[in-house]
Tab-separated table of C-alpha atoms and ligand atoms in Angstrom:
chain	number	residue	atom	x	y	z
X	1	UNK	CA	-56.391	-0.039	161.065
X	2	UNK	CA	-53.058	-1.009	163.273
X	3	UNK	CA	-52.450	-4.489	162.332
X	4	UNK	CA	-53.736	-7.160	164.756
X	5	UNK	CA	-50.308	-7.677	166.946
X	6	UNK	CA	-50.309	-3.948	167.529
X	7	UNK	CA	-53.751	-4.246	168.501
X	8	UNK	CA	-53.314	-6.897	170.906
X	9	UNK	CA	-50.548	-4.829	172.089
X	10	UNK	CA	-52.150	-1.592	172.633
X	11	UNK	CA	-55.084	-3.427	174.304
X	12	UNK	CA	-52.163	-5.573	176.663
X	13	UNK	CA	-50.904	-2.013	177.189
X	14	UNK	CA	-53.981	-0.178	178.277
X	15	UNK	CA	-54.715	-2.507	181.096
X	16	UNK	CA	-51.191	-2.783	182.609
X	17	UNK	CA	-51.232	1.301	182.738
X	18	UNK	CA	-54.576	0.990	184.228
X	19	UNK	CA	-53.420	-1.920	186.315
X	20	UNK	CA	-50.406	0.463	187.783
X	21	UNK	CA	-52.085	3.040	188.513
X	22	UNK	CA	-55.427	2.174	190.034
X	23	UNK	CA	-52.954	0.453	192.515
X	24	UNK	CA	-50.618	3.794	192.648
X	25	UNK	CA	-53.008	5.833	195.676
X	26	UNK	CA	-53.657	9.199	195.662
X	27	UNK	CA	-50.271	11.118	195.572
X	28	UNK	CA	-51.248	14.705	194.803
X	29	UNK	CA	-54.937	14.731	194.821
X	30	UNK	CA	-55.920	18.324	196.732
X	31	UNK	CA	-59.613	18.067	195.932
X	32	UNK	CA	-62.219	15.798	194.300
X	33	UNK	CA	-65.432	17.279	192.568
X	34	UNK	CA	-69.025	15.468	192.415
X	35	UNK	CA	-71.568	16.865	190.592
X	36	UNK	CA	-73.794	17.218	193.007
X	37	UNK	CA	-71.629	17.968	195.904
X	38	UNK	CA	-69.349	19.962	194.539
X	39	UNK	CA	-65.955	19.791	195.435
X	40	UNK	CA	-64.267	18.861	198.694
X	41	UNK	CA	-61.361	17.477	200.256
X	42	UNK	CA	-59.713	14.022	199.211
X	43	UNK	CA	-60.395	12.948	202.835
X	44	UNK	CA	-64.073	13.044	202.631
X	45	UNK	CA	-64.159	10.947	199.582
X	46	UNK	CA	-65.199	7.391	198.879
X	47	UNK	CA	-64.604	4.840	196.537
X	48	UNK	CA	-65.448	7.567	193.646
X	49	UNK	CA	-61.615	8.396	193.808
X	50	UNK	CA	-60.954	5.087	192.637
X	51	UNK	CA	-62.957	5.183	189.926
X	52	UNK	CA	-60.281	5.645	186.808
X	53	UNK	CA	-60.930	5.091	182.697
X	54	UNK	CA	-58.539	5.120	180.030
X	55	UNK	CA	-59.696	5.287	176.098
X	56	UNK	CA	-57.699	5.315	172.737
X	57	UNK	CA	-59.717	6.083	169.406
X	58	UNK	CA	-57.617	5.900	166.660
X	59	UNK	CA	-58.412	8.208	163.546
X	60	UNK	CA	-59.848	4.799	161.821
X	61	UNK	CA	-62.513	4.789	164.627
X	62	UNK	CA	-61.301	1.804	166.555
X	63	UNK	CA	-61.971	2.432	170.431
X	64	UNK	CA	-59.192	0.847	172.905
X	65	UNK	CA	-60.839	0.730	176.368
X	66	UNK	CA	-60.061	-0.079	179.928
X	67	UNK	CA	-61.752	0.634	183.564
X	68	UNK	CA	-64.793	2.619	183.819
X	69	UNK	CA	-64.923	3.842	180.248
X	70	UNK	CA	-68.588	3.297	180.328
X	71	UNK	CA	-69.557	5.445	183.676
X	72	UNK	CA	-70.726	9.404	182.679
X	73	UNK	CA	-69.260	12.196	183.950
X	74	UNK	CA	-69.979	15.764	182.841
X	75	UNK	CA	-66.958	18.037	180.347
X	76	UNK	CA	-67.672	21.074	182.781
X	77	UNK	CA	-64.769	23.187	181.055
X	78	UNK	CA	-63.660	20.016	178.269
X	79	UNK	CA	-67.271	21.412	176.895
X	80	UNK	CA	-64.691	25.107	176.249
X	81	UNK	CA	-63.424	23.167	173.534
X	82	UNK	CA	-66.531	22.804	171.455
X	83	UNK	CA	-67.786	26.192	172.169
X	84	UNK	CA	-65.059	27.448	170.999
X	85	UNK	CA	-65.269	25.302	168.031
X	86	UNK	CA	-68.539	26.532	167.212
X	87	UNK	CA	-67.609	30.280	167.156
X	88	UNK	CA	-64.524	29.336	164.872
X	89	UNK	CA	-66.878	28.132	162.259
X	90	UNK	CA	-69.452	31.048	162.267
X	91	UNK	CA	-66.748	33.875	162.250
X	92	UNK	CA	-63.369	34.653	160.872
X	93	UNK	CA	-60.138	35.087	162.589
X	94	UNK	CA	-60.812	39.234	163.315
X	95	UNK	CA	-64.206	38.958	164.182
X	96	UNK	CA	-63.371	36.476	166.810
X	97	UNK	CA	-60.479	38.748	168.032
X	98	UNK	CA	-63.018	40.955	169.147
X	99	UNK	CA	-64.390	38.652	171.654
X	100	UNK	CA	-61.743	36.466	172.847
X	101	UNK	CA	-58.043	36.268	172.781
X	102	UNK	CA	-55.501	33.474	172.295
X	103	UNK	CA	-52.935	34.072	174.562
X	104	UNK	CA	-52.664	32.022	177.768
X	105	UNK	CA	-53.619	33.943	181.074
X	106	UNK	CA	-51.235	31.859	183.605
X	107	UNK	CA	-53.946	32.509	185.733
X	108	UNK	CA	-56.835	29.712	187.521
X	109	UNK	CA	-59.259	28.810	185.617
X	110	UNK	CA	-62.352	31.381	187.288
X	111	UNK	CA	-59.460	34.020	187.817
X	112	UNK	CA	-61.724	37.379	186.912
X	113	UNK	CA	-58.943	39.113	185.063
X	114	UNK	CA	-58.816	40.468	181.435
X	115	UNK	CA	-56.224	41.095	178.720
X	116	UNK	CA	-56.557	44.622	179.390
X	117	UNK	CA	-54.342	45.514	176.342
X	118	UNK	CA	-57.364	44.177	174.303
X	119	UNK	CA	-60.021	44.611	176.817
X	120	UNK	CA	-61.135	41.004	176.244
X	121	UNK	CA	-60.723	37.719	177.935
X	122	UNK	CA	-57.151	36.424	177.413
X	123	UNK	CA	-58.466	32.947	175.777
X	124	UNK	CA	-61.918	30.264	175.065
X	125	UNK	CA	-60.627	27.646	178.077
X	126	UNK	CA	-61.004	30.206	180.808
X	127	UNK	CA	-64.079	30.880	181.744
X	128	UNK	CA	-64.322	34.575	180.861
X	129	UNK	CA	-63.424	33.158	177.550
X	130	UNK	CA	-66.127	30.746	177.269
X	131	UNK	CA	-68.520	32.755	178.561
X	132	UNK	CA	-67.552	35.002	175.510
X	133	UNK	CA	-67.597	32.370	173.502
X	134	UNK	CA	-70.725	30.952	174.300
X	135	UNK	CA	-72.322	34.498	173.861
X	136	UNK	CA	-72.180	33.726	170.595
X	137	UNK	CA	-74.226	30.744	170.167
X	138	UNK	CA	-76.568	31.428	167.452
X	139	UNK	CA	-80.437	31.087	168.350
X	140	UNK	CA	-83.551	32.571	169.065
X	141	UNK	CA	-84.382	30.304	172.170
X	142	UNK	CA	-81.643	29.347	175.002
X	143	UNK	CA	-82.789	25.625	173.562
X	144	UNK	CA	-81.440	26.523	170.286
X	145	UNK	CA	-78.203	28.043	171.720
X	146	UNK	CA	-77.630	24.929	173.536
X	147	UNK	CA	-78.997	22.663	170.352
X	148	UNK	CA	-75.805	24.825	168.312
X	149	UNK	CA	-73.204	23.838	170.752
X	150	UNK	CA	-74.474	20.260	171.401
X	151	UNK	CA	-74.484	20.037	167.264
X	152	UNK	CA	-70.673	20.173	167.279
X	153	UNK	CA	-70.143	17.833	170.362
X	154	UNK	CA	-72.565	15.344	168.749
X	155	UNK	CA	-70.388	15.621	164.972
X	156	UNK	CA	-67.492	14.801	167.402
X	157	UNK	CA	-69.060	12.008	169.219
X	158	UNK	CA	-70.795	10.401	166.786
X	159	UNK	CA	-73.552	10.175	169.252
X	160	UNK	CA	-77.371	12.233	168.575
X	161	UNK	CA	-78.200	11.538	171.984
X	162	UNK	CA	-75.599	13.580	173.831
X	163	UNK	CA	-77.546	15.995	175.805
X	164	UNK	CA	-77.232	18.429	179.428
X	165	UNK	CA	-77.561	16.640	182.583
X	166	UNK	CA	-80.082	18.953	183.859
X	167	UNK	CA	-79.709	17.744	187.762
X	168	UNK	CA	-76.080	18.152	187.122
X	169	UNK	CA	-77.080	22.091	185.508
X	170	UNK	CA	-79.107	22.388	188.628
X	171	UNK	CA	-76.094	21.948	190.811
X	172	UNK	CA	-73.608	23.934	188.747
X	173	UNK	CA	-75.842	26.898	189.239
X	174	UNK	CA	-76.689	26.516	192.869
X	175	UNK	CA	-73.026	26.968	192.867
X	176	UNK	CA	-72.533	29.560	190.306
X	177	UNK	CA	-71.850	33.123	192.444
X	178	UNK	CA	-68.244	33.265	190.819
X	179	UNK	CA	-69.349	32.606	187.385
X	180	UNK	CA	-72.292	34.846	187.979
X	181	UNK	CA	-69.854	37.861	188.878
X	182	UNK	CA	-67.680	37.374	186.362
X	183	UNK	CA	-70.396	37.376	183.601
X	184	UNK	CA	-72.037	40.716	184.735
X	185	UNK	CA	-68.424	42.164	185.247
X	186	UNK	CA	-67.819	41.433	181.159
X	187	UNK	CA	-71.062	42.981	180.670
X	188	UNK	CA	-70.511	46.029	182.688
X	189	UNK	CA	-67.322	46.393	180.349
X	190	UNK	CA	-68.860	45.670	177.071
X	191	UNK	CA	-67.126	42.574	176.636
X	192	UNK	CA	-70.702	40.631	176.053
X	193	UNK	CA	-74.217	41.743	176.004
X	194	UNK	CA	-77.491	40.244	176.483
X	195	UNK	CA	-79.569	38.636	179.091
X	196	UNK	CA	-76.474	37.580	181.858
X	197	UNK	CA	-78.083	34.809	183.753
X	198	UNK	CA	-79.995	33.373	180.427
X	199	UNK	CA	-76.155	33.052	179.655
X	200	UNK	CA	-75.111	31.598	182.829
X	201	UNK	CA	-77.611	28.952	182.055
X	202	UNK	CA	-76.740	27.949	178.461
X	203	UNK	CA	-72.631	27.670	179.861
X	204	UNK	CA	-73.837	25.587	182.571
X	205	UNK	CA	-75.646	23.157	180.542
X	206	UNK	CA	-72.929	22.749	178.113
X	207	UNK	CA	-70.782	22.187	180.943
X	208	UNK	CA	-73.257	19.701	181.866
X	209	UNK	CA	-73.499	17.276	178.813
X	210	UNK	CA	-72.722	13.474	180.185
X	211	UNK	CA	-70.614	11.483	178.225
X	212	UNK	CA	-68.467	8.139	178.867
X	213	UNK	CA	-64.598	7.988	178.795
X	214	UNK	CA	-64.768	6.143	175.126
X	215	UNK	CA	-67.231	9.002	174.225
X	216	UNK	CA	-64.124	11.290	175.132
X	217	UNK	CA	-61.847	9.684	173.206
X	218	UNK	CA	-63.778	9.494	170.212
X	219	UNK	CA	-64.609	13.191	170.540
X	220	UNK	CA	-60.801	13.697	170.466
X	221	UNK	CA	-60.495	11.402	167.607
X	222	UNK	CA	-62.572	13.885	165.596
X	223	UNK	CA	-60.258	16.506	166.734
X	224	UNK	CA	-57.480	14.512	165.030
X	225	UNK	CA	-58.656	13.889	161.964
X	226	UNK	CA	-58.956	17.053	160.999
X	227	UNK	CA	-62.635	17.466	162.993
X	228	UNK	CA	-63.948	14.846	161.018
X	229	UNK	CA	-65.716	11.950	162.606
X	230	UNK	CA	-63.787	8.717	161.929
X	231	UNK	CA	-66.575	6.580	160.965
X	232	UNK	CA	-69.821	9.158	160.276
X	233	UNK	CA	-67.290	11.456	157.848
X	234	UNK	CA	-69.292	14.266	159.497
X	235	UNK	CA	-67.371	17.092	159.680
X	236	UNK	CA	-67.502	19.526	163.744
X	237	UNK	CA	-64.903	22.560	162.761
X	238	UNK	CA	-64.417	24.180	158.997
X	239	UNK	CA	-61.083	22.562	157.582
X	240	UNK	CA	-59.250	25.658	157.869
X	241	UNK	CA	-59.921	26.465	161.280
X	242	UNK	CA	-58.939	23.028	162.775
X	243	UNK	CA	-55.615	24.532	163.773
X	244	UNK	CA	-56.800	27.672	165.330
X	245	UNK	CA	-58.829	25.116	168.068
X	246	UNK	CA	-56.024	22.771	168.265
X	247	UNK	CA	-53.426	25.647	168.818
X	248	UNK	CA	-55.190	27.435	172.021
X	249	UNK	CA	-56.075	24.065	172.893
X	250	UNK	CA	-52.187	23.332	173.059
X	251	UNK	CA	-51.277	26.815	174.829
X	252	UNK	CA	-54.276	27.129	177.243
X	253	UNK	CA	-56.145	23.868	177.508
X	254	UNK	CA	-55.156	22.537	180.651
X	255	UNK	CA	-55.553	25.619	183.325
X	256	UNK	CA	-52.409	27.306	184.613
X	257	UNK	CA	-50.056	24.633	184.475
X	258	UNK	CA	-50.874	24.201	180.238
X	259	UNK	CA	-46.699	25.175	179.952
X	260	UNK	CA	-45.725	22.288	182.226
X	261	UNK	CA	-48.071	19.911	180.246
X	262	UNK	CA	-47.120	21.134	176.392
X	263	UNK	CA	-43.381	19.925	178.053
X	264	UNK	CA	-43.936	17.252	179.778
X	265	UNK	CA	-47.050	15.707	177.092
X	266	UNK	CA	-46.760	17.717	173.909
X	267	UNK	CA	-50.144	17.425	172.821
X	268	UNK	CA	-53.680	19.733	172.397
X	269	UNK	CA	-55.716	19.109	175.329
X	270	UNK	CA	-58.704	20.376	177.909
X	271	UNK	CA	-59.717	18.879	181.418
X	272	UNK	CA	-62.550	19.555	183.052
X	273	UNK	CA	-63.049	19.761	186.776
X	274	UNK	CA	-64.725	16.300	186.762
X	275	UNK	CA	-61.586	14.810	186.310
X	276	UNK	CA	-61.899	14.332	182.399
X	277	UNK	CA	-59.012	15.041	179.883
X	278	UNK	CA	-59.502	14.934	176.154
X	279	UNK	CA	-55.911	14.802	174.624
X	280	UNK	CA	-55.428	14.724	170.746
X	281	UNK	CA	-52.745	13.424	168.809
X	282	UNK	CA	-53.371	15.087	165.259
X	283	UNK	CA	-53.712	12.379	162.812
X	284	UNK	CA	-53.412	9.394	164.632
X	285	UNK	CA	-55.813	9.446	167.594
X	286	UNK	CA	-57.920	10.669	170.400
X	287	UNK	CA	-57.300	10.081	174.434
X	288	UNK	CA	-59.467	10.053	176.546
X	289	UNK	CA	-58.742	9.932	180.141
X	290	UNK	CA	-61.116	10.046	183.699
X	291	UNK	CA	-60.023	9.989	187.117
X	292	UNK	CA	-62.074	12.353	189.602
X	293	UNK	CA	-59.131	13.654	192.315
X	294	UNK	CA	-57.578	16.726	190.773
X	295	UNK	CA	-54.169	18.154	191.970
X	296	UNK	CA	-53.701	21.719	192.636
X	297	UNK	CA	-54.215	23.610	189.203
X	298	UNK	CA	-57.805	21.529	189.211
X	299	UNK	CA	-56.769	18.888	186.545
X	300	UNK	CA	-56.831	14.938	187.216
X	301	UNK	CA	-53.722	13.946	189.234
X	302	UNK	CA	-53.885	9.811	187.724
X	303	UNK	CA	-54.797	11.365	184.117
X	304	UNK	CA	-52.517	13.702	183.741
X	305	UNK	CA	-49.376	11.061	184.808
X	306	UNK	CA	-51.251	8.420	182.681
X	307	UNK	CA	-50.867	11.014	179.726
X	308	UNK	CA	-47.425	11.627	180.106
X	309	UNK	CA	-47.015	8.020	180.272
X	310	UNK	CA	-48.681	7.532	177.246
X	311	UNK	CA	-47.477	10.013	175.433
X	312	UNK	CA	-43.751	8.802	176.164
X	313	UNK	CA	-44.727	5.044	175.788
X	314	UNK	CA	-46.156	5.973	171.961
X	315	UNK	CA	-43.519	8.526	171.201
X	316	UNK	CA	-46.575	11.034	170.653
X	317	UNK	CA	-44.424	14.293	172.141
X	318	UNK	CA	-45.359	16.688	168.943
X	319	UNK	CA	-41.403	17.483	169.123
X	320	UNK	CA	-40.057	14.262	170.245
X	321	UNK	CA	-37.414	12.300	167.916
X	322	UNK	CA	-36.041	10.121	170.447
X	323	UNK	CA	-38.367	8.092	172.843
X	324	UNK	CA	-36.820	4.291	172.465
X	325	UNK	CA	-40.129	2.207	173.592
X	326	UNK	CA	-42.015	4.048	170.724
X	327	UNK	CA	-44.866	2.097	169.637
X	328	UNK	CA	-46.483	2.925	166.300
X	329	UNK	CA	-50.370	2.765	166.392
X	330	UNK	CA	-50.374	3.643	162.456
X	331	UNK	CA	-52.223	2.320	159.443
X	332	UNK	CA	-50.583	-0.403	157.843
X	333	UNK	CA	-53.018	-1.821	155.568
X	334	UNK	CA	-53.307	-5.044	156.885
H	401	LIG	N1	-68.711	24.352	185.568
H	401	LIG	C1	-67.438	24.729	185.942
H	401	LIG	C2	-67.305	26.220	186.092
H	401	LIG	O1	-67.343	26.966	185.169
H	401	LIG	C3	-66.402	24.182	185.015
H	401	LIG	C4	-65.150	24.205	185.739
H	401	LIG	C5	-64.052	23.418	185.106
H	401	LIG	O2	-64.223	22.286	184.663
H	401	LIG	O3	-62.945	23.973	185.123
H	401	LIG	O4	-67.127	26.676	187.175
């Protein structure tokens, strides 16, 4: 545990950050997505763009909170991560390679292009990756395919209940055409087989699973202690594939603008298009951030300059030595 001035401090922090920028507007918001409505422009939006959540879940399980850390939201493509996570613990390195790449595509998140070197998807957190990825849920029933993913989101959480929104599935697949095309395009290539639309369903879903901002940053929290839950000791990812999910999630986690983020934030991360980011600081703790306007790459305008903030404030830049307001959320016994 931090000791209890650092606490207090964190805490003292998290609500002036919040404070700042819940009164900061909407600079850069392009779009904003509801789950039902899909996503339109910042103009036609109500008070949901003010909703805004920030969560810290240190590696000792201790949840910081501020805002709306208690609304759900769906992961839509933060759900990539555990996907992915899932397929690193049923198959080694090469037998992945077959499937999915690692390299990031500098292209949108729905772009339909392929590594064509490879003839695969270029990574998991596009969504010809996790379409590939999710292809190889194990199960003889779409329910168990789905129980298999939600098995490693629930080790992350902590949580039994976590579970797909199914009005929220509904929607996604009412609005799926893209998706839809891209799937049967990998299947016309041979890049995944099977029933396309039972698999349009099960990546749906998972993009669907509900969870609250301090459910985020727990989940992340897992991520940085090696994928072990900080209080349940259960254990999402085999030990010695932690840093096979944590490196993609670096290079490719947060759409095409992942370079200016590993630069600017240093971290592994993954938004989602509901304005969700799950950051992880290996070791020391999990962020969660939610703010529903997105700028132009389709990531959370408010989270990602809250990150950055953060990540300057704490000195948590994975190649930073010199940030001068550093303050140091680690164990100290007391
Ligand atoms: N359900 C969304 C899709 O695949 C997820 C998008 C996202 O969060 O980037 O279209």
């Amino acid at each position: 545990m931090p000791s209890a001035a650092i606490r207090a401090q964190l805490q003292d922090r998290l609500e002036d950050l919040h404070a700042r920028h819940a009164a900061s507007g909407h600079d850069g918001v392009e779009k904003v997505y509801d789950e039902r409505r899909g996503m339109y422009p910042p103009e036609e939006a109500g008070d949901e763009l003010d909703r805004l959540a920030i969560a810290i879940t240190t590696v000792d399980g201790e949840t910081f909170a501020v805002g709306d850390h208690d609304v759900p939201f769906s992961l839509q493509s933060m759900s990539k991560v555990f996907s992915y996570a899932l397929a690193l613990g049923r198959h080694d390195s090469d037998e992945l390679a077959d499937t999915v790449g690692v390299e990031p595509s500098g292209d949108a998140f729905n772009s339909i292009t392929f590594d064509e070197r490879h003839h695969r998807p270029f990574n998991p957190m596009v969504n010809a990756g996790a379409l590939a990825t999710t292809s190889l849920a194990a199960g003889d029933t779409p329910e168990e395919r789905l129980d298999a993913i939600l098995g490693v989101m629930r080790a992350c959480a902590g949580d039994q209940g976590l579970h797909a929104d199914e009005e929220t599935a509904a929607a996604e697949l009412r609005a799926a055409d893209h998706n839809r095309a891209t799937a049967y395009l990998m299947r016309a290539e041979g890049m995944i087989e099977g029933d396309v639309e039972e698999l349009l369903g099960l990546y749906l879903r998972q993009c669907s699973v509900h969870v609250t901002c301090s459910t985020l940053s727990t989940m992340a929290a897992t991520l940085a202690n090696g994928c072990v839950h900080p209080t349940t000791g259960d254990r999402a990812v085999p030990a010695d594939r932690v840093r096979d999910l944590l490196s993609v999630m670096y290079t490719c986690g947060m759409y095409d603008s992942t370079g200016e983020w590993a630069y600017d934030v240093g971290l592994p991360a993954k938004s989602g298009v509901s304005g969700g980011i799950l950051v992880v600081v290996p070791g020391k703790m999990g962020i969660g951030v939610w703010s529903p306007g997105l700028d132009a790459y389709g990531n959370s305008a408010r989270g990602v300059a809250i990150c950055e903030e953060i990540s300057k404030k704490l000195g948590l830049h994975l190649f930073a030595t010199d940030d001068e307001d550093r303050l140091t959320v680690e164990a100290t016994g007391d």
